[in-house]
mmCIF file of C-alpha atoms (C1' of nucleotides) in Angstrom:
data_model
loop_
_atom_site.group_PDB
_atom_site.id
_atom_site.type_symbol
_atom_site.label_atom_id
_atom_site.label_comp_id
_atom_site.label_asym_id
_atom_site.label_seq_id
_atom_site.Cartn_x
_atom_site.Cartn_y
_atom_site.Cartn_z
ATOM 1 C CA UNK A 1 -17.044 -13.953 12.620
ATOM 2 C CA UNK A 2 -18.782 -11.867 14.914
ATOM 3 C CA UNK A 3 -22.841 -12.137 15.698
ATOM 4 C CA UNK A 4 -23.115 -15.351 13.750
ATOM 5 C CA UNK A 5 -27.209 -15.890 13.470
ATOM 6 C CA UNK A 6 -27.361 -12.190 14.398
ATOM 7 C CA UNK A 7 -28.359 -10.421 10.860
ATOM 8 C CA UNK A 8 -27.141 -7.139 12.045
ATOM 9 C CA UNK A 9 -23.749 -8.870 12.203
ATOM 10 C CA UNK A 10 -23.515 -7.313 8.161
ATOM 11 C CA UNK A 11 -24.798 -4.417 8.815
ATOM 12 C CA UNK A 12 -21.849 -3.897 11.457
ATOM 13 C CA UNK A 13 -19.441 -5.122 9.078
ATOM 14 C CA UNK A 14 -21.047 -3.032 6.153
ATOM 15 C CA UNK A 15 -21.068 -0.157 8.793
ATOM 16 C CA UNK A 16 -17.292 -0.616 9.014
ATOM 17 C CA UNK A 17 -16.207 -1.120 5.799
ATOM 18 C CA UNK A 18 -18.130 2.108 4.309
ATOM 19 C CA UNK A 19 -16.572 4.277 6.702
ATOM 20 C CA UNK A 20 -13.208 3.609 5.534
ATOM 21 C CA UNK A 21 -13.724 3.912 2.432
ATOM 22 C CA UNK A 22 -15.748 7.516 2.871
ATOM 23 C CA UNK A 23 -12.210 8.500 4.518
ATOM 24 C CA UNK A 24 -10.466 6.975 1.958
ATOM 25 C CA UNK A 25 -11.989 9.192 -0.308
ATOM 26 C CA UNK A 26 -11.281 12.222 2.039
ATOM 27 C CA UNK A 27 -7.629 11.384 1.824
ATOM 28 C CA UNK A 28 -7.602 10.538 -1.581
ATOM 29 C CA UNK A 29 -9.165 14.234 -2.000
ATOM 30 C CA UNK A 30 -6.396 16.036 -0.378
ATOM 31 C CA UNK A 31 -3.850 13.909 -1.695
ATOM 32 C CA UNK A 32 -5.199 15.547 -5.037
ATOM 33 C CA UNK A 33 -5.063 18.983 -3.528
ATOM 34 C CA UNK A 34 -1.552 18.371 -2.042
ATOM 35 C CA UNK A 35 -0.632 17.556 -5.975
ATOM 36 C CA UNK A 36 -2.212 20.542 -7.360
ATOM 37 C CA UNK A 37 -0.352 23.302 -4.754
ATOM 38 C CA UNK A 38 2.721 21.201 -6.412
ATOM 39 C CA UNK A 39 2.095 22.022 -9.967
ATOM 40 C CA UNK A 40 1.043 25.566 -8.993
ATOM 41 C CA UNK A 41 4.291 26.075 -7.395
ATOM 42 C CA UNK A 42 5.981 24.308 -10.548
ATOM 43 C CA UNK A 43 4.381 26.566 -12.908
ATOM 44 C CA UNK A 44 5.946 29.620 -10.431
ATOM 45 C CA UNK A 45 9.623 28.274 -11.280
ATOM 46 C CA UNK A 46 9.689 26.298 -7.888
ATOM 47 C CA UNK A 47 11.058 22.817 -7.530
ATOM 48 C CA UNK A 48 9.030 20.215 -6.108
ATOM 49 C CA UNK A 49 11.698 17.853 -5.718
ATOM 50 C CA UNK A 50 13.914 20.498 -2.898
ATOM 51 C CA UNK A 51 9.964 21.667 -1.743
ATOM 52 C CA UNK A 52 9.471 17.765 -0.594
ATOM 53 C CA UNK A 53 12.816 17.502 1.235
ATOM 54 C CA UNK A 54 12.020 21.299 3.140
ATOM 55 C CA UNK A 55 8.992 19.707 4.220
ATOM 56 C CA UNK A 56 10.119 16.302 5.062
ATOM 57 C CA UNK A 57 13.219 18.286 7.118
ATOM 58 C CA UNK A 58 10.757 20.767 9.188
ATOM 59 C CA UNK A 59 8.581 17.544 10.014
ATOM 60 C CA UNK A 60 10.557 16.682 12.462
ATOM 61 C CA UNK A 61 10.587 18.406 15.307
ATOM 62 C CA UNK A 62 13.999 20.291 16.028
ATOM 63 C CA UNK A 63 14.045 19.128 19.836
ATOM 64 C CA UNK A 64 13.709 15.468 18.680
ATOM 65 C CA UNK A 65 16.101 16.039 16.667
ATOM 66 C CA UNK A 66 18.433 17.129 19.139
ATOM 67 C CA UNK A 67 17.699 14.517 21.610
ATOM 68 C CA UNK A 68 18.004 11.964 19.677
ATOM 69 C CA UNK A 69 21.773 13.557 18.257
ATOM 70 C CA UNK A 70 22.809 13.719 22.081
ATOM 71 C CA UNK A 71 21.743 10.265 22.508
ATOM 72 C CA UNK A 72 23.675 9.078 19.297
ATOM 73 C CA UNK A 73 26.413 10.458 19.951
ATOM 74 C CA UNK A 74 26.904 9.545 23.284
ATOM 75 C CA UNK A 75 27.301 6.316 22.129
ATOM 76 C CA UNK A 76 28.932 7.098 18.413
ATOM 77 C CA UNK A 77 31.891 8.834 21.133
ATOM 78 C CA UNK A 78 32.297 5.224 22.261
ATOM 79 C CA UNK A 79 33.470 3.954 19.205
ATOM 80 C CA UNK A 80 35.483 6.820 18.003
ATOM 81 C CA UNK A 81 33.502 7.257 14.955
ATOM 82 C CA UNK A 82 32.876 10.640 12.744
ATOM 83 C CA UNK A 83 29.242 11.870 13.481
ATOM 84 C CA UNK A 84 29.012 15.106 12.015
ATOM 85 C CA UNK B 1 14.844 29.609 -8.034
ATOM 86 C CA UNK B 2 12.305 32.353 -9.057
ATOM 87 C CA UNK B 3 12.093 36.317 -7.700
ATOM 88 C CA UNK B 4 15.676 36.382 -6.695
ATOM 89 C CA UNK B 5 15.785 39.862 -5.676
ATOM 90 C CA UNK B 6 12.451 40.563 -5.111
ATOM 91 C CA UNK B 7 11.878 40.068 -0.865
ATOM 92 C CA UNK B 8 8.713 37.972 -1.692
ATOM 93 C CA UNK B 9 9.460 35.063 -3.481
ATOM 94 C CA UNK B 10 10.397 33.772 0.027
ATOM 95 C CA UNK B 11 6.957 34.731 1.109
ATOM 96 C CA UNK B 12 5.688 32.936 -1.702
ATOM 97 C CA UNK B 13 7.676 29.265 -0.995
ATOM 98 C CA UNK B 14 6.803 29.717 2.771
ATOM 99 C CA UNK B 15 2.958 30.100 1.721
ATOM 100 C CA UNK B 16 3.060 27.105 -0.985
ATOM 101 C CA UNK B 17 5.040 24.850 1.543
ATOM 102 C CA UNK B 18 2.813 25.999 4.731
ATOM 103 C CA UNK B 19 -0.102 24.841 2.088
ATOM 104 C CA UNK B 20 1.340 21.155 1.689
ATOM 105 C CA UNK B 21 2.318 20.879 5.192
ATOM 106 C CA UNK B 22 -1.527 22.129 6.383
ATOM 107 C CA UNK B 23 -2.791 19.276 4.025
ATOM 108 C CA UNK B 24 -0.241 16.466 5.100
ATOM 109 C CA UNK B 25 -1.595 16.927 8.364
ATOM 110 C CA UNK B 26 -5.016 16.809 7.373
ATOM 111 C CA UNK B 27 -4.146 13.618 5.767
ATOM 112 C CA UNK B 28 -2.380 12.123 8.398
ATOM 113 C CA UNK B 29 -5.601 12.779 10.525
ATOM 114 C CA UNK B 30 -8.098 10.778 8.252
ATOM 115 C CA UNK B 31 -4.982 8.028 8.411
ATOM 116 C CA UNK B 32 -5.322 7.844 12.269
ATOM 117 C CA UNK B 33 -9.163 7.993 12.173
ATOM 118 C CA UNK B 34 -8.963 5.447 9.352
ATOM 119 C CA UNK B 35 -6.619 3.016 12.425
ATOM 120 C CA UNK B 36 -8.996 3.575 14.618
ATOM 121 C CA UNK B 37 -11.934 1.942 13.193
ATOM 122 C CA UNK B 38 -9.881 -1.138 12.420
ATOM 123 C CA UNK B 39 -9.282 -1.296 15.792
ATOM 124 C CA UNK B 40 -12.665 -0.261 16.305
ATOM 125 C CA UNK B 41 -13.385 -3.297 14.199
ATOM 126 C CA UNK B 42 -10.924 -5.665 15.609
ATOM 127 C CA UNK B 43 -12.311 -5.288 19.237
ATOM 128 C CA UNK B 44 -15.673 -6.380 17.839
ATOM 129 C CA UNK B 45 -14.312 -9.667 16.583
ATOM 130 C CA UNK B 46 -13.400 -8.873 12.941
ATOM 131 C CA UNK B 47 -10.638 -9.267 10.913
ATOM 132 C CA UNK B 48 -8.688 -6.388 9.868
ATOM 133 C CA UNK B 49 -6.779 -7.923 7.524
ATOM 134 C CA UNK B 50 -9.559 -9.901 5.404
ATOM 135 C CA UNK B 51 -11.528 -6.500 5.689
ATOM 136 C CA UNK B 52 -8.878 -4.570 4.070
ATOM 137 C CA UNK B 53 -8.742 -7.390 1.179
ATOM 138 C CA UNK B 54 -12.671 -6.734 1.085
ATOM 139 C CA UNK B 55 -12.290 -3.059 0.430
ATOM 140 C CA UNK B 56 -9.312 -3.643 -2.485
ATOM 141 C CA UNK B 57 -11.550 -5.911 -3.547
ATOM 142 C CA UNK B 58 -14.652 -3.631 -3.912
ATOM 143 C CA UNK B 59 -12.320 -0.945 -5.526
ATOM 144 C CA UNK B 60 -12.140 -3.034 -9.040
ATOM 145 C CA UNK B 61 -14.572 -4.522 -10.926
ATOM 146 C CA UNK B 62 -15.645 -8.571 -10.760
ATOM 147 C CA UNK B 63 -13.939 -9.309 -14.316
ATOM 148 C CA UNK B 64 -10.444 -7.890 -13.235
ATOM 149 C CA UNK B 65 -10.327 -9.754 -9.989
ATOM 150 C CA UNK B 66 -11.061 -13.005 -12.432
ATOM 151 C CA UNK B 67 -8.391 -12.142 -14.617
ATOM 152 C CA UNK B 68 -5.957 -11.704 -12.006
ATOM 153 C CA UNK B 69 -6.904 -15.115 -10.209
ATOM 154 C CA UNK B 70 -6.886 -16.952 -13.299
ATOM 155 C CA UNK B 71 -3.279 -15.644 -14.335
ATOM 156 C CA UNK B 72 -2.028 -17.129 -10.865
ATOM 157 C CA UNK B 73 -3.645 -20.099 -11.444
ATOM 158 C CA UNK B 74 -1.604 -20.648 -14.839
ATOM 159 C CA UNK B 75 1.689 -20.164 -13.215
ATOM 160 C CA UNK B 76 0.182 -22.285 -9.702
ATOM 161 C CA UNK B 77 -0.345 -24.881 -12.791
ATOM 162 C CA UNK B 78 3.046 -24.926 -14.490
ATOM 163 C CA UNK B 79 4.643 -24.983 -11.214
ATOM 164 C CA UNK B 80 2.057 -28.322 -10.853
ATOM 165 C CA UNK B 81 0.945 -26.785 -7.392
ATOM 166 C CA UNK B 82 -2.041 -27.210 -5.972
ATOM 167 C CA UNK B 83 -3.415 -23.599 -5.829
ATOM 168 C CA UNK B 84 -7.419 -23.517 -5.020
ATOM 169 C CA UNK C 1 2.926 -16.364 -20.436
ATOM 170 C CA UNK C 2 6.023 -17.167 -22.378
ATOM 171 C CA UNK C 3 6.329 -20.275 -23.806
ATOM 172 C CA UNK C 4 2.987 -20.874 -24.628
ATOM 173 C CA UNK C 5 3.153 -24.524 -26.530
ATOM 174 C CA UNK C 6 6.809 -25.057 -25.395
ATOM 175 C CA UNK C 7 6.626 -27.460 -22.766
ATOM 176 C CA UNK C 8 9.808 -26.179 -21.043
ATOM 177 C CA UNK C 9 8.113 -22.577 -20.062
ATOM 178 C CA UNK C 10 7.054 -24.371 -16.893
ATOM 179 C CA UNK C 11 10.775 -25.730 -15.887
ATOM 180 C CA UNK C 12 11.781 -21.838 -16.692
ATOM 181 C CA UNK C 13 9.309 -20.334 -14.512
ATOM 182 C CA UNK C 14 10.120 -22.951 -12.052
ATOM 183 C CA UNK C 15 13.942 -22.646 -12.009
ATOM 184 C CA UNK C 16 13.187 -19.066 -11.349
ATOM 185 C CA UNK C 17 10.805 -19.349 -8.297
ATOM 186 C CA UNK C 18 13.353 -22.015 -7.027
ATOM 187 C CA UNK C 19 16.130 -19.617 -7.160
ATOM 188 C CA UNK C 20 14.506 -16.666 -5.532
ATOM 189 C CA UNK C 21 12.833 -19.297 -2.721
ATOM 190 C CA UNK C 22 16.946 -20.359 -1.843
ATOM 191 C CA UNK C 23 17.870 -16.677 -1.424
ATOM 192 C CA UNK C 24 14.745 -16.196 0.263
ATOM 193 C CA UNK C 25 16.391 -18.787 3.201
ATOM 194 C CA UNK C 26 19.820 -17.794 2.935
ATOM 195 C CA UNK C 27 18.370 -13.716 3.398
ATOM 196 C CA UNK C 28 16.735 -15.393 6.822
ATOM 197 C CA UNK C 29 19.211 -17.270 7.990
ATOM 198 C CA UNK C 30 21.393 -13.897 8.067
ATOM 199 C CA UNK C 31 19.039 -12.375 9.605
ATOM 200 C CA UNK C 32 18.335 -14.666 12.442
ATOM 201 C CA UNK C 33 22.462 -14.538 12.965
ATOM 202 C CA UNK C 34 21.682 -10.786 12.944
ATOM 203 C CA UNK C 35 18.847 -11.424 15.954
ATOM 204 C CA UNK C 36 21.492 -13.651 17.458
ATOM 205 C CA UNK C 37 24.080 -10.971 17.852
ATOM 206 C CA UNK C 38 21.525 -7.903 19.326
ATOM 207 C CA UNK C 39 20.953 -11.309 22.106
ATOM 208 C CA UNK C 40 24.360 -11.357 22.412
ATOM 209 C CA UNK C 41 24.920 -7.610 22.895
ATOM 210 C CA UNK C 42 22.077 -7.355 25.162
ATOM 211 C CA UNK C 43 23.524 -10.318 27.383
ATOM 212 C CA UNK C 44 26.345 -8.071 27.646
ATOM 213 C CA UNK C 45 24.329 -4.994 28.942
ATOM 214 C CA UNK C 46 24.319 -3.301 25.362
ATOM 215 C CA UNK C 47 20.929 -1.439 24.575
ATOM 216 C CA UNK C 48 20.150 -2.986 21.325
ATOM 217 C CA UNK C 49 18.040 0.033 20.496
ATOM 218 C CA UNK C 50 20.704 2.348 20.908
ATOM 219 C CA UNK C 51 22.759 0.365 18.401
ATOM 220 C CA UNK C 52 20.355 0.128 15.958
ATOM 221 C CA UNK C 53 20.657 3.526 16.060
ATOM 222 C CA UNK C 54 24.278 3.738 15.538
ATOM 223 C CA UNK C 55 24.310 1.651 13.408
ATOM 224 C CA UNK C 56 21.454 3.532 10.735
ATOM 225 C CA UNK C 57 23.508 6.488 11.458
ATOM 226 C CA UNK C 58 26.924 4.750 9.869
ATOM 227 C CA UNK C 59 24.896 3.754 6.793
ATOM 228 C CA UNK C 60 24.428 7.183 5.548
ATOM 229 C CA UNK C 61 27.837 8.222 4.389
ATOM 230 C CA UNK C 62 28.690 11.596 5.634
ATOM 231 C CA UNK C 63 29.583 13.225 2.891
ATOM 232 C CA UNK C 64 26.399 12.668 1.215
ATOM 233 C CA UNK C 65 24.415 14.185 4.072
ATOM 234 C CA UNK C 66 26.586 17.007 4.276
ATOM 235 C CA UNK C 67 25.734 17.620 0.143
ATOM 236 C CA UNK C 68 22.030 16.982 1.119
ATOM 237 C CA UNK C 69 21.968 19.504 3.944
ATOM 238 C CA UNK C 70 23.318 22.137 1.742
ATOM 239 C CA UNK C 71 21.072 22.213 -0.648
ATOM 240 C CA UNK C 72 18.463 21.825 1.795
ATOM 241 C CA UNK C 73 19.910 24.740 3.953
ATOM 242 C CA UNK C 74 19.910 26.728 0.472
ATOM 243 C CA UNK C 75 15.845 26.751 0.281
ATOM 244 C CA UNK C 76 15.311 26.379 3.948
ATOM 245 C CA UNK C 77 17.063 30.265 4.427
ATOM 246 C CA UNK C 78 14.735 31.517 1.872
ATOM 247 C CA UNK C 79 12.067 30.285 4.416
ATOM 248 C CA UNK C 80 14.101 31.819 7.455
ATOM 249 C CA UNK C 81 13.448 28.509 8.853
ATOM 250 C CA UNK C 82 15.370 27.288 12.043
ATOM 251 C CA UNK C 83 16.978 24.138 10.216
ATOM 252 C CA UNK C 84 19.918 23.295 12.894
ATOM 253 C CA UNK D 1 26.925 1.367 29.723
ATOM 254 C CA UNK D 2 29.014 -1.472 30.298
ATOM 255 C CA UNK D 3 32.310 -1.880 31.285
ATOM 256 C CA UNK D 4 32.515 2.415 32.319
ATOM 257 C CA UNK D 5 36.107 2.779 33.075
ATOM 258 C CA UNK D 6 37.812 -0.287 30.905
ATOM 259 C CA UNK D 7 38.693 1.129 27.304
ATOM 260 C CA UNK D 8 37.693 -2.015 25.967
ATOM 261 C CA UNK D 9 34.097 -1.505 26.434
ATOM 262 C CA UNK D 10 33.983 0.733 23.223
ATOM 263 C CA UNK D 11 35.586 -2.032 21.424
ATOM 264 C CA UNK D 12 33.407 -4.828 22.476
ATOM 265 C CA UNK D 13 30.232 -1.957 21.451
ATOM 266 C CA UNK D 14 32.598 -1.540 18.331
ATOM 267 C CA UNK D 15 32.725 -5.239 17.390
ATOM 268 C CA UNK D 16 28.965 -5.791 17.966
ATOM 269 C CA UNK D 17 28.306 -3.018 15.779
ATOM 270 C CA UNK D 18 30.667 -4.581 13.072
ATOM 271 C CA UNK D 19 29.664 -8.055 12.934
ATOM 272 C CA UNK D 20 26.039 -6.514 12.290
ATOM 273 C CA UNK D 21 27.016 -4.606 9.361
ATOM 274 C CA UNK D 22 28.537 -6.634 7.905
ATOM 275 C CA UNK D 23 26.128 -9.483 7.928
ATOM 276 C CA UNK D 24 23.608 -6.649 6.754
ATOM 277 C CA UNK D 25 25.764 -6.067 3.438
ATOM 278 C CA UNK D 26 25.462 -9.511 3.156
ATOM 279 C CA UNK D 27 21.643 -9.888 3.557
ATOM 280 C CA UNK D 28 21.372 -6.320 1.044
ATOM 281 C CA UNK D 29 23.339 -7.634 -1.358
ATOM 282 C CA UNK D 30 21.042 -11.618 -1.237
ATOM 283 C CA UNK D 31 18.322 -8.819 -1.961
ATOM 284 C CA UNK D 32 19.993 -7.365 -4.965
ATOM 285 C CA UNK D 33 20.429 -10.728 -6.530
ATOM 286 C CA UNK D 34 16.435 -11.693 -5.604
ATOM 287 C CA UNK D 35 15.623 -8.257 -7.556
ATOM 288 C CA UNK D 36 18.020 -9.172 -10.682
ATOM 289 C CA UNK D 37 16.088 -12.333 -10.582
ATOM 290 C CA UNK D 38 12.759 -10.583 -10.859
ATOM 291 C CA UNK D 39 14.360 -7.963 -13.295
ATOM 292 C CA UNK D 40 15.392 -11.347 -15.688
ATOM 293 C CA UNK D 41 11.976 -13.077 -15.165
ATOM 294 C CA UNK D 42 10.550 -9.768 -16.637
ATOM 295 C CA UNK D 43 12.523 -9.815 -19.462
ATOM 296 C CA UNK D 44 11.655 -13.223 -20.069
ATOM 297 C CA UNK D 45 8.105 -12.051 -20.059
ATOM 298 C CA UNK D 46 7.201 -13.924 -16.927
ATOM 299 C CA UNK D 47 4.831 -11.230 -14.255
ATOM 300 C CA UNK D 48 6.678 -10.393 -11.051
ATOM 301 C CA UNK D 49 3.726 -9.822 -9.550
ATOM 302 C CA UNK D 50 2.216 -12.937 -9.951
ATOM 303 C CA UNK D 51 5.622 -14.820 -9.169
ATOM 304 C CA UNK D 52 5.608 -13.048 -5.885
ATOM 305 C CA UNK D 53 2.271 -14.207 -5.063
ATOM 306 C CA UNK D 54 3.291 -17.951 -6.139
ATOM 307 C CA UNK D 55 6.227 -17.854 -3.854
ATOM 308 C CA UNK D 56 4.140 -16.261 -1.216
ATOM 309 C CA UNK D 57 1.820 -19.254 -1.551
ATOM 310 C CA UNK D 58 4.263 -21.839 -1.997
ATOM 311 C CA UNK D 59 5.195 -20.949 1.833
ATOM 312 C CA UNK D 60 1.640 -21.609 3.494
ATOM 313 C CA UNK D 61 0.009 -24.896 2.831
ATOM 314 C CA UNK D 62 -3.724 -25.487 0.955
ATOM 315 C CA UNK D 63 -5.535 -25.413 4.283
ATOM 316 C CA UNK D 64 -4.547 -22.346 5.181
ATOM 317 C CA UNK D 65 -5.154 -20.608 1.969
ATOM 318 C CA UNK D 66 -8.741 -22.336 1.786
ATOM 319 C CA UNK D 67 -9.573 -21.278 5.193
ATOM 320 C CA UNK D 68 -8.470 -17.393 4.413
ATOM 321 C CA UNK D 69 -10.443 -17.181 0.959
ATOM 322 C CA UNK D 70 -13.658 -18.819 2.924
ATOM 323 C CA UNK D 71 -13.284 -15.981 5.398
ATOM 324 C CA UNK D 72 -12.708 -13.438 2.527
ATOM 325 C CA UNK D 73 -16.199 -14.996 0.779
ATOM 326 C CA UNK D 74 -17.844 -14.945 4.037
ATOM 327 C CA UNK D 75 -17.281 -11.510 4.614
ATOM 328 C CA UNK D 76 -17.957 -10.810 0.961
ATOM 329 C CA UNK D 77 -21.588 -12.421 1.529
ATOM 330 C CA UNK D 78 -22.173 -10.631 4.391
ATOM 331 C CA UNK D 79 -22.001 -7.306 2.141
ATOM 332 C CA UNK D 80 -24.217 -8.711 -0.586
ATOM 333 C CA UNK D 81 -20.784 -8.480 -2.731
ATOM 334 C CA UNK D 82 -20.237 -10.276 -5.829
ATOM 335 C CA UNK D 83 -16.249 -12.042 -4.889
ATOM 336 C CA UNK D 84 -15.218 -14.469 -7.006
ATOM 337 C "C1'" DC E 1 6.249 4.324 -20.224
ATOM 338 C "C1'" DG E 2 9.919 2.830 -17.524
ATOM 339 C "C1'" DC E 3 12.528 3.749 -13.736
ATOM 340 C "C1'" DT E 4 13.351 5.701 -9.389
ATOM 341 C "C1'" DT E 5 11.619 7.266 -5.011
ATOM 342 C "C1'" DA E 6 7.817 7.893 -1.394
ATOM 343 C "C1'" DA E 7 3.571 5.883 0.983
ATOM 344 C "C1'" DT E 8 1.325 2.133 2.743
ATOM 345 C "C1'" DA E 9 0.630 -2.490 4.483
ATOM 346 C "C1'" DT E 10 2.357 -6.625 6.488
ATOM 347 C "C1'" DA E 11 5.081 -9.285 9.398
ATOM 348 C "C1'" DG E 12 8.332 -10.137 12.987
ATOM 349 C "C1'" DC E 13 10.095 -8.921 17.392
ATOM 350 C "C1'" DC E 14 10.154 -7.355 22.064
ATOM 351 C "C1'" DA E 15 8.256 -5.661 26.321
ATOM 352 C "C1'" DC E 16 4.590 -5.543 29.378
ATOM 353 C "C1'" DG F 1 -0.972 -12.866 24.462
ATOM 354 C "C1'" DT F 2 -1.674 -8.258 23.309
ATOM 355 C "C1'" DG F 3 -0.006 -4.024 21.797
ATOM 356 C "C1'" DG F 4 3.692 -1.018 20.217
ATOM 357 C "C1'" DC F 5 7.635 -0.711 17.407
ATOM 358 C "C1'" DT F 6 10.838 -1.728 13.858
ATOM 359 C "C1'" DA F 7 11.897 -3.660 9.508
ATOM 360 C "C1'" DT F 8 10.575 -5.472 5.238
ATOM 361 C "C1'" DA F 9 7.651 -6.023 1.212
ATOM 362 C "C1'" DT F 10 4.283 -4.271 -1.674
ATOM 363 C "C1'" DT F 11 2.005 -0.642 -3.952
ATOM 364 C "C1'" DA F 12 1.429 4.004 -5.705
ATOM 365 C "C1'" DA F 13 3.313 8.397 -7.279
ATOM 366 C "C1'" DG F 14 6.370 11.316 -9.510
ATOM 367 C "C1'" DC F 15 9.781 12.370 -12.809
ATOM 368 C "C1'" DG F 16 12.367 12.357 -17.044
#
DNA sequence: CGCTTAATATAGCCAC
DNA sequence: GTGGCTATATTAAGCG
């Protein structure tokens, strides 16, 4: 451990440890908000199950996407297989 | 899905989603600040992992953490293992 | 526990741990053959990330992503997102 | 990419690929029986859980465990916290 | 409340 | 040997 005989060794750790858990509390905060825009749009007839897979599908970036499909398949050719 | 017909329900599911996807990234911010002080905390000579044990541990209360240990030690004990 | 006052709860609970522990080391050994052929490949002047890639692509059978993207496509147009 | 120009190249690629699949159904389906294992523990009224830790355990020897709870309790002390 | 799926944490591997 | 990356294992959340 760090600073041994140095008694602002705990302070550092203390220091450390605190400020995780104050952001773990900020994320734990919008995790709640995140939930409650998810009920709001349930009680509007929406379904959070499709919502989740828009969101996961427009998180990743359409270039990336397209890269990574020429790469792929530049190899997939090689084997003859069905990429679609 | 809800408002077929009317041109806003789109609007509506654009807003909700552009909501969840404003907060993810929030999130995902406070994730990356909370990696950095790890490795804030690593450079100064502590251990990440043991101080990610410490904060679990803080999160529930000294009788739980006893239960939990003692339940391990029962099945450490029928497996006649030394567990200390 | 189970078996409380039956002296063979321990054998039970140990036959169990024993069996998962032997699948544990059969699970490694297939994956250190797994290691042994990306060595192989690589030897060869494959790029073992580029088959890893391949090879995550052949594990999701096509006609399931095709079903996914549909339904995704369905919500994603009420969005007028550019989902290619 | 090796062998440009020799047809067999995509084979060789194609064989590679192969050999890893099919060890990886191998090493999924090894994981399937570990989880039917848990799953029949369970109903036997046994804690995964705890089993998981036990096997964990069972892999490092006492030393090692001694010398990461002493760093946990260090750390612990160093925050005035109550670990037991 | 149990069962399935997503988020997180850990560990192993590879390149620098 | 350190740091990033991938894969696995564990934990938490969501859903019926």
């Amino acid at each position: 451990m760090p600073g041994e005989g140095h008694n602002s060794a705990g302070e550092e750790l203390r220091s450390l440890v605190e400020r995780v858990e104050r952001l773990n509390e900020e994320k734990q905060g919008i995790a709640d908000d995140i939930k409650y825009i998810f009920l709001e749009a349930k009680s509007r007839g929406w379904d959070a199950k499709v919502m989740r897979k828009i969101i996961a599908a427009r998180k990743v970036d359409v270039d990336t996407r397209q890269e990574e499909r020429a790469l792929i398949e530049t190899y997939a050719s090689a084997l003859g297989m069905d990429y679609v």
